[in-house]
Coordinates of C-alpha atoms in Angstrom, one line a residue:
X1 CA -18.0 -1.5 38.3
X2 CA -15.8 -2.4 35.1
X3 CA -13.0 0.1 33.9
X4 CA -13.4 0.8 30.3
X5 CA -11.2 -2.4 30.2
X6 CA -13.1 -4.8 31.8
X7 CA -11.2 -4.6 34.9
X8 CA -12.6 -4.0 38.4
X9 CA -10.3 -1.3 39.0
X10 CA -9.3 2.1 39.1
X11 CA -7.9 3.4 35.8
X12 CA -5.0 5.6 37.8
X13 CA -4.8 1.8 39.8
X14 CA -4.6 0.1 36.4
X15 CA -1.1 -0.7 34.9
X16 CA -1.0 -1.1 31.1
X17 CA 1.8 -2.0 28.6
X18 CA 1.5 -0.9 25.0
X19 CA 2.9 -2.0 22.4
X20 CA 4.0 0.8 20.6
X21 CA 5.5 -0.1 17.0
X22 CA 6.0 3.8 16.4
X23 CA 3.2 4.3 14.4
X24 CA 0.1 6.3 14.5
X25 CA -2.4 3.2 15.7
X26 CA -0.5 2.7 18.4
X27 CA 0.6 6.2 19.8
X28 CA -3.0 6.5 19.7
X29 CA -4.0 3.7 21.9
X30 CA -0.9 4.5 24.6
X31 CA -2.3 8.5 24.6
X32 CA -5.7 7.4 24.9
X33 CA -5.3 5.3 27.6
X34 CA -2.8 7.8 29.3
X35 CA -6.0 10.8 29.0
X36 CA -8.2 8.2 30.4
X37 CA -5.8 8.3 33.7
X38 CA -4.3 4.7 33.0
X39 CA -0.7 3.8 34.8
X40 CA 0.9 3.4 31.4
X41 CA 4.4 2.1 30.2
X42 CA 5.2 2.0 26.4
X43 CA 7.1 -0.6 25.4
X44 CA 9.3 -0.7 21.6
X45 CA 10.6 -3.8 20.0
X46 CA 13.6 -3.7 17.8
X47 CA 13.1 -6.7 15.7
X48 CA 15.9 -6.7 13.4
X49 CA 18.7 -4.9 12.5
X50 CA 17.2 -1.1 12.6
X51 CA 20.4 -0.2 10.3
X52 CA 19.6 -1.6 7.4
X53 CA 15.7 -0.5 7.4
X54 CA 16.1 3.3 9.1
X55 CA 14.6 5.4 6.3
X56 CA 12.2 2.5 4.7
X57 CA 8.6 3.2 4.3
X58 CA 6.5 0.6 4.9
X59 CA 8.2 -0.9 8.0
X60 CA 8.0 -1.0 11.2
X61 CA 9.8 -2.0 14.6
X62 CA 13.2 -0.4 13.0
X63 CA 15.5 2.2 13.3
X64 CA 13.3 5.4 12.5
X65 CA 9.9 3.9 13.9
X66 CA 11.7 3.3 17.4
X67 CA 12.6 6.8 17.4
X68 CA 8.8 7.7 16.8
X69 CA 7.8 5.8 19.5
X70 CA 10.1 7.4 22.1
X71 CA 9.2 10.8 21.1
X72 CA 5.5 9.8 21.2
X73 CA 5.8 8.8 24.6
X74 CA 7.9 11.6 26.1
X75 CA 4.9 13.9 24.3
X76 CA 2.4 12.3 26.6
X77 CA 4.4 11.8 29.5
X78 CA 5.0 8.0 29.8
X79 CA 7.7 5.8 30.6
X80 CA 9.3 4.1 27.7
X81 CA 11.6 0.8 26.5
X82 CA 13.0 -0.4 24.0
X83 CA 13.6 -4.3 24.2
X84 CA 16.0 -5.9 21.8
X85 CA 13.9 -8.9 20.3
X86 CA 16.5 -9.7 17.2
X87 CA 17.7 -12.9 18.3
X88 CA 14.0 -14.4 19.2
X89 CA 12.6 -13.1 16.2
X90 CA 15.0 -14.5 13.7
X91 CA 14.8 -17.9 15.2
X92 CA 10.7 -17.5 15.6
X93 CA 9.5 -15.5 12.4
X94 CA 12.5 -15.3 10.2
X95 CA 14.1 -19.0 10.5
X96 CA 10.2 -20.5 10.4
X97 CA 9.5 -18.1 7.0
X98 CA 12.9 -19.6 5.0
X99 CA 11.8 -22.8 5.8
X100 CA 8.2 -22.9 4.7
X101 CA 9.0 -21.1 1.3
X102 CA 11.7 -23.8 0.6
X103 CA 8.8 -26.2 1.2
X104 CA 7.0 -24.6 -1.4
X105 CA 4.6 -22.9 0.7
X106 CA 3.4 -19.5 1.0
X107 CA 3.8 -18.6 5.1
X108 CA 2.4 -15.5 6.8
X109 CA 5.1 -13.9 8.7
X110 CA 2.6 -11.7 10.7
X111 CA 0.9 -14.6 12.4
X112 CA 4.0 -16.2 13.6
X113 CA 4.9 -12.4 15.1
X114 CA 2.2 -12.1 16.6
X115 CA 1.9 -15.6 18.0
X116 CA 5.6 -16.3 19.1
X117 CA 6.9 -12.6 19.7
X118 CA 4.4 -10.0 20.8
X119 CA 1.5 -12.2 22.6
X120 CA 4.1 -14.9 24.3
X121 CA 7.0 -13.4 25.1
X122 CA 6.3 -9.2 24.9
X123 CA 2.8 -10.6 27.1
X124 CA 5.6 -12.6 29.8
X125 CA 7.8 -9.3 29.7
X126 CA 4.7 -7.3 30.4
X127 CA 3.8 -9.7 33.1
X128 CA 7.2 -9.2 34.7
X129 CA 6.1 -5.1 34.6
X130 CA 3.4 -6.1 36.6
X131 CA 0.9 -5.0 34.1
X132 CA -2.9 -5.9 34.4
X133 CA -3.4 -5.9 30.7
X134 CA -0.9 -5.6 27.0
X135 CA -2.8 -2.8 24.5
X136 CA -1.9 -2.8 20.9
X137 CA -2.9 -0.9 18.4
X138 CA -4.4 -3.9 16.1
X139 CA -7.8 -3.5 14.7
X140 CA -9.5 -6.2 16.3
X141 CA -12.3 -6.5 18.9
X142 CA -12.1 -8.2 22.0
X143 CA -15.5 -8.6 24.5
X144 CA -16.0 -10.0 27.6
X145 CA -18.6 -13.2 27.6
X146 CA -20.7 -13.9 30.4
X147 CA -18.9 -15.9 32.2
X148 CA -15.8 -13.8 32.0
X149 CA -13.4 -14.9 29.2
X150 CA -12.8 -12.8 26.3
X151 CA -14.0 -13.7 23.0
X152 CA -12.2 -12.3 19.5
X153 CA -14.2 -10.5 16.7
X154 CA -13.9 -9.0 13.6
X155 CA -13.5 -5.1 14.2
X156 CA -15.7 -1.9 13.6
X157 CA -13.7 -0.9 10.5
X158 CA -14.0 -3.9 7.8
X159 CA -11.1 -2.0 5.9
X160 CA -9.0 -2.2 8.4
X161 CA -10.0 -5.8 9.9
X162 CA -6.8 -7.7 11.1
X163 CA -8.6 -10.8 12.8
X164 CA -6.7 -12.7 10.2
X165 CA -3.3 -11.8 11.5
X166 CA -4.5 -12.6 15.0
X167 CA -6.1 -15.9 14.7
X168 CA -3.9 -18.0 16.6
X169 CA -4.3 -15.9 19.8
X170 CA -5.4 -18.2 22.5
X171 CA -7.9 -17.8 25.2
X172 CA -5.2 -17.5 28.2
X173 CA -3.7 -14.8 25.9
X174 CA -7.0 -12.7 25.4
X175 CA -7.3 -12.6 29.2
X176 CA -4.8 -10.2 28.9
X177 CA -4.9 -8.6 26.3
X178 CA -6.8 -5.6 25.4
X179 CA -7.2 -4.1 21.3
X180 CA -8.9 0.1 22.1
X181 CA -9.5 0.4 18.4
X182 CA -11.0 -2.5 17.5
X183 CA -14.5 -0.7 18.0
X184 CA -13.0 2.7 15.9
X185 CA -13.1 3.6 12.2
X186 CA -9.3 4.2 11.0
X187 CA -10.4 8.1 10.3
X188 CA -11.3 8.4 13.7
X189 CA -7.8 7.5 14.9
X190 CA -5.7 9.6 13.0
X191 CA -8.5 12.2 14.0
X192 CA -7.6 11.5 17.8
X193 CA -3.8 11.3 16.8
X194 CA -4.3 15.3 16.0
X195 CA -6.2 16.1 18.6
X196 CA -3.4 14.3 20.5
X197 CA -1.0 16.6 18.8
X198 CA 1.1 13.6 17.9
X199 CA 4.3 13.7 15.8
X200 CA 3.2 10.6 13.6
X201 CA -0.9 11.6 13.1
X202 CA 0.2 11.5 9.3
X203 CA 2.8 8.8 9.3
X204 CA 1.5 6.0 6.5
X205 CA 0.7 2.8 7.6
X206 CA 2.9 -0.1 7.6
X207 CA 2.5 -2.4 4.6
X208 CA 5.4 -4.6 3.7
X209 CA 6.7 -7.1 5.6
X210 CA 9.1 -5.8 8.1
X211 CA 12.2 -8.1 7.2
X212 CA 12.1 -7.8 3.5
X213 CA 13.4 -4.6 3.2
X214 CA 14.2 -4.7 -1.0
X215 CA 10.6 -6.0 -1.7
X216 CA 11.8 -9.3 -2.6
X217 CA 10.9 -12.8 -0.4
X218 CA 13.3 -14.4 -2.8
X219 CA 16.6 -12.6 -1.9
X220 CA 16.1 -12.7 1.9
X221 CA 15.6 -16.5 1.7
X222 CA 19.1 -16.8 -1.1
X223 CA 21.2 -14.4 1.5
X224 CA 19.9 -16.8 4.8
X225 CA 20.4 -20.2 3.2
X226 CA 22.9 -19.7 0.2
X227 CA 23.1 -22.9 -1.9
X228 CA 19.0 -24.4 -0.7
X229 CA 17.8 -23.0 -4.1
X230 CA 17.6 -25.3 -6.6
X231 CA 16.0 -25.0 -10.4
X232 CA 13.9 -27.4 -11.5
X233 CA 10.9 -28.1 -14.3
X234 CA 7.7 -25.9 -15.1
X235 CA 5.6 -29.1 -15.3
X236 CA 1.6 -28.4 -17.2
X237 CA -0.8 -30.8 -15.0
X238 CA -1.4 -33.5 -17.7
X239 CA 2.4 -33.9 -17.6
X240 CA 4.0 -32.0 -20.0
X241 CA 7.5 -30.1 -19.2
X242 CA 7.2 -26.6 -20.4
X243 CA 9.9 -25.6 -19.4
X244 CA 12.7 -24.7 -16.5
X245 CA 13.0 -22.5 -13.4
X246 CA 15.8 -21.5 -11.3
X247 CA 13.7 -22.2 -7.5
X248 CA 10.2 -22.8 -6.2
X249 CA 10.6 -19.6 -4.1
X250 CA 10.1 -17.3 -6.7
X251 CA 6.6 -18.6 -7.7
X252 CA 3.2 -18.6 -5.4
X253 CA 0.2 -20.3 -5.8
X254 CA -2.5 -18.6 -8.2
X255 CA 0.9 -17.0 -9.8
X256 CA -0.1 -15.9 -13.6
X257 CA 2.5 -13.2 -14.6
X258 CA 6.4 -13.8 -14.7
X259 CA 6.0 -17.5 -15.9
X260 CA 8.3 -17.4 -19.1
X261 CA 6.3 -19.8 -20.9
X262 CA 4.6 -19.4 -24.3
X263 CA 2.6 -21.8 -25.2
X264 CA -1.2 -20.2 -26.3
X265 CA -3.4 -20.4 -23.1
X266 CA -2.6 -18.2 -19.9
X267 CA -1.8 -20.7 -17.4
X268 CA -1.3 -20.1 -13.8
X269 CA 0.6 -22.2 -10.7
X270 CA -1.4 -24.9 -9.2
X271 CA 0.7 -26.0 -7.1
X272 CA 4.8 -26.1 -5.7
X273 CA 6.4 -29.2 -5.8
X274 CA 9.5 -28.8 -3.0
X275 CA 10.4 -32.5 -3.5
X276 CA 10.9 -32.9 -6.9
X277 CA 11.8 -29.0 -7.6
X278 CA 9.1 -28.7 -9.9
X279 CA 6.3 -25.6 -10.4
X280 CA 3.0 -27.3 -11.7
X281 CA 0.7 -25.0 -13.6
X282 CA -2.4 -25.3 -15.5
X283 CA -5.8 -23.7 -16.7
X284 CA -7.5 -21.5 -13.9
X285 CA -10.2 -24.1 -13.4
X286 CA -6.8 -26.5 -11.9
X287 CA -6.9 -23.5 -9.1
X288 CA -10.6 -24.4 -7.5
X289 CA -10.4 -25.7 -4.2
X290 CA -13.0 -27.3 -2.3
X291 CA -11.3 -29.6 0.7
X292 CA -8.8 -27.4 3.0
X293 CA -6.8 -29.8 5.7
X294 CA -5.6 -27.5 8.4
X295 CA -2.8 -27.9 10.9
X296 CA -1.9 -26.2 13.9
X297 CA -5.1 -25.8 14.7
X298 CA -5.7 -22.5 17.2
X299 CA -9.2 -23.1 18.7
X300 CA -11.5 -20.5 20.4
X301 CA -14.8 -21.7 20.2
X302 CA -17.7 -22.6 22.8
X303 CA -17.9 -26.6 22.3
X304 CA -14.6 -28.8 22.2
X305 CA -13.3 -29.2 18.8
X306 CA -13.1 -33.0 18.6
X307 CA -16.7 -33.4 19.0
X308 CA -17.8 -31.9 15.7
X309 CA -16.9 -35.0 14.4
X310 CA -18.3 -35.3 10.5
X311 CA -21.4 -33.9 10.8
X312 CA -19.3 -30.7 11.3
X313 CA -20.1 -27.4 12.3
X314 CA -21.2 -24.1 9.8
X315 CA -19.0 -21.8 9.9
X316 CA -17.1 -19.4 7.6
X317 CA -13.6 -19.6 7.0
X318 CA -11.3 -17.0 5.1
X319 CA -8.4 -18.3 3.1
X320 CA -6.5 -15.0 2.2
X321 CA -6.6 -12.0 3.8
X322 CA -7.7 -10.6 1.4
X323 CA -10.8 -11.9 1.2
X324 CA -13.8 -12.2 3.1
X325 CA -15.2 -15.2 5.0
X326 CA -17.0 -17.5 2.8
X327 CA -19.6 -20.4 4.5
X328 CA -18.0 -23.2 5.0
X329 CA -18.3 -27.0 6.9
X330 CA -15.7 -27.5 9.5
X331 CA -15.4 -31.2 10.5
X332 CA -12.8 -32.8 13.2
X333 CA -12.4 -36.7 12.5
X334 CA -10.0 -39.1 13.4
X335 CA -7.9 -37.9 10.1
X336 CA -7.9 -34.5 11.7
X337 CA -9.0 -31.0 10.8
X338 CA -11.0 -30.2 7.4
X339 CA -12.8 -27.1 6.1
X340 CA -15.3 -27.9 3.5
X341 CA -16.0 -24.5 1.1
X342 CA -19.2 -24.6 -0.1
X343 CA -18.5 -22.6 -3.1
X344 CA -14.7 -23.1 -4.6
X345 CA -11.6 -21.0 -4.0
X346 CA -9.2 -20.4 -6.4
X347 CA -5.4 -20.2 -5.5
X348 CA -5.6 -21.6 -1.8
X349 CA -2.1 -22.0 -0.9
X350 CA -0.6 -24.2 1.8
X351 CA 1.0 -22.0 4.3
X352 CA -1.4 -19.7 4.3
X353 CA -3.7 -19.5 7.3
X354 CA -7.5 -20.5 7.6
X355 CA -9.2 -18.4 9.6
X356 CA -12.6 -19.6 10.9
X357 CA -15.4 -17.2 12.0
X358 CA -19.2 -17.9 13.5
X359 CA -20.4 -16.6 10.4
X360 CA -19.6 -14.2 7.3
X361 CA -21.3 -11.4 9.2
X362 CA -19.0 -7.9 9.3
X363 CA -18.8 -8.3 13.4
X364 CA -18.6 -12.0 13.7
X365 CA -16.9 -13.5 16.2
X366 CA -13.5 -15.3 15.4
X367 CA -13.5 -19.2 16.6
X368 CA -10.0 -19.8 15.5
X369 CA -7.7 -21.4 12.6
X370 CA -4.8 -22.7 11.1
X371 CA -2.3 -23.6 8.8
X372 CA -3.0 -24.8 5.6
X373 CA -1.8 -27.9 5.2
X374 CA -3.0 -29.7 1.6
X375 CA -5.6 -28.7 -0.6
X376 CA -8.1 -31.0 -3.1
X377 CA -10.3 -29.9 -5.7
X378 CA -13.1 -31.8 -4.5
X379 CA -14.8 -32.7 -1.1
X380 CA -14.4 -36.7 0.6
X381 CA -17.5 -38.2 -0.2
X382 CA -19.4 -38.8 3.6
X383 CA -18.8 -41.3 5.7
X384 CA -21.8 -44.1 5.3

């Protein structure tokens, strides 16, 4: 007989780390599986300097939000640690997020969290606990497959779906890792969070990104690398200059408002040029984007990647998170991966993630993803 987490075990017999960021998803999950007689240890990460973010909203793994999660666990009667992450984070997330926005792209901070920090290094430390399993409190759904591995899917609650951030989980990872709301509507939890009698049932959600704490990418990246911005042209896609800018970092692909330009037609940005320091814009119809080339490539499906070869597999593939999947041709060649939308996408930015699911279904199962590499406006004509 299987535990309610797929082990052969005894929940009392059954050690579990949580991850517990200090808000209400994941107090939930650590008191749930404490009620349900689990050996649980809650463990806090202080990500950056808790100082300057104590009394934001919006953030998490900071100052006040570590003191939520201690006094969530002491309510339920667990052990509790807080592990100072700083260093590995800034050299992992924050380091990696400067970079790509100097290169004119637009990264995902999240992923690279959850990739490098929580599910590598917070799944060794748990290891070291001598933990069967890591629970979070993401809304995603893992199930066992027949033969035993652990596949990823979209979760119960499409408003609340975070497959997108969790992509570039790998199968090793999934093994040991273990999402008890990924089957639960959001209500639900902060229902359970009451019934709990938890201190943070009506804490709001985390929303911004952690690091950023004045709202604005730009002045985190000007404070880490003083001196890398540079101004350059505002150049329209038939080659006219419009006009100047003072650094690619403040613009995003699909950006309309804040351009400064006047010239009679709403133009948006097509694309960052880190190179020559220019912003390209154009007409919206310059946004559509047919031919994704992905990097990085996280892979979670049944058959080996690198035989789809053209022929390709259908699939469907979301570009923003935002957004939901949309069919799609994945294809592996010798020239490496593609995506092939079958209906255009406007404002597909490189650095972005590509996240590729079995189908657009609400419960589809996730087969993977990557970076966004380089966009084209129309598909490679097939190989003869």
């Amino acid at each position: 007989m299987l535990n309610s987490l797929d082990l052969p075990k005894a929940p009392a017999e059954t050690r579990v780390v949580v991850a517990m960021s200090g808000g209400v998803d994941s107090s939930v999950v650590a008191a749930l599986l404490k009620q349900q007689g689990y050996d649980v240890i809650g463990i806090t990460l202080q990500l950056y300097d808790h100082g300057e973010a104590a009394h934001r909203k919006g953030a998490c793994c900071a100052g006040q939000d570590i003191y939520d999660a201690r006094r969530v666990a002491e309510a339920i009667g667990i052990p509790h640690y807080v592990l100072d992450y700083e260093e590995r984070f800034r050299a992992a997330v924050i380091d990696r997020f400067t970079q790509s926005y100097l290169a004119g792209e637009t990264p995902i901070p999240c992923v690279e969290c959850n990739r490098s920090i929580k599910f590598r290094d917070l799944l060794e430390t748990a290891r070291e606990l001598g933990a069967d399993v890591l629970a979070t409190g993401h809304y995603v759904a893992s199930r066992r497959l027949p033969d035993g591995r652990r596949a990823l899917h979209r979760a119960a609650d499409p408003d609340r779906d975070q497959s997108y951030f969790l992509y570039a989980t790998t199968a090793e990872q999934l093994d040991l890792l273990r999402f008890p709301l990924g089957e639960l509507p959001k209500e639900k939890t902060r229902d359970l969070a009451r019934q709990f009698g938890l201190t943070v049932a009506e804490k709001a959600d985390s929303q911004d990104i952690c690091f950023v704490t004045q709202g604005r990418y730009s002045d985190v990246i000007e404070r880490l690398k003083p001196g890398a911005v540079h101004g350059g042209e505002i150049v329209h896609v038939d080659g006219r200059v419009l006009g100047r800018h003072e650094g690619i970092i403040h613009y995003t692909v699909g950006q309309r408002k804040g351009l400064g330009l006047s010239v009679g037609e709403p133009l948006y940005v097509v694309r960052l040029d880190a190179a020559e320091a220019r912003v390209v814009v154009g007409p919206r119809e310059a946004l559509a984007t047919r031919l994704i080339r992905i990097a990085d490539v996280n892979w979670l499906g049944d058959v080996p990647l690198d035989s789809l070869g053209e022929q390709g597999l259908e699939v469907a593939v979301r570009v923003r998170s935002t957004r939901e999947p949309r069919p799609a041709i994945l294809r592996s060649t010798g020239t490496g991966i593609t995506v092939e939308l079958l209906s255009a996408e406007d404002g597909v930015s490189p650095g972005q993630a590509c996240v590729i699911y079995e189908s657009d279904a609400p419960r589809a199962r996730v087969l993977g993803g990557g970076t966004i590499a380089r966009t084209a406006a129309e598909a490679a004509p097939a190989a003869a």
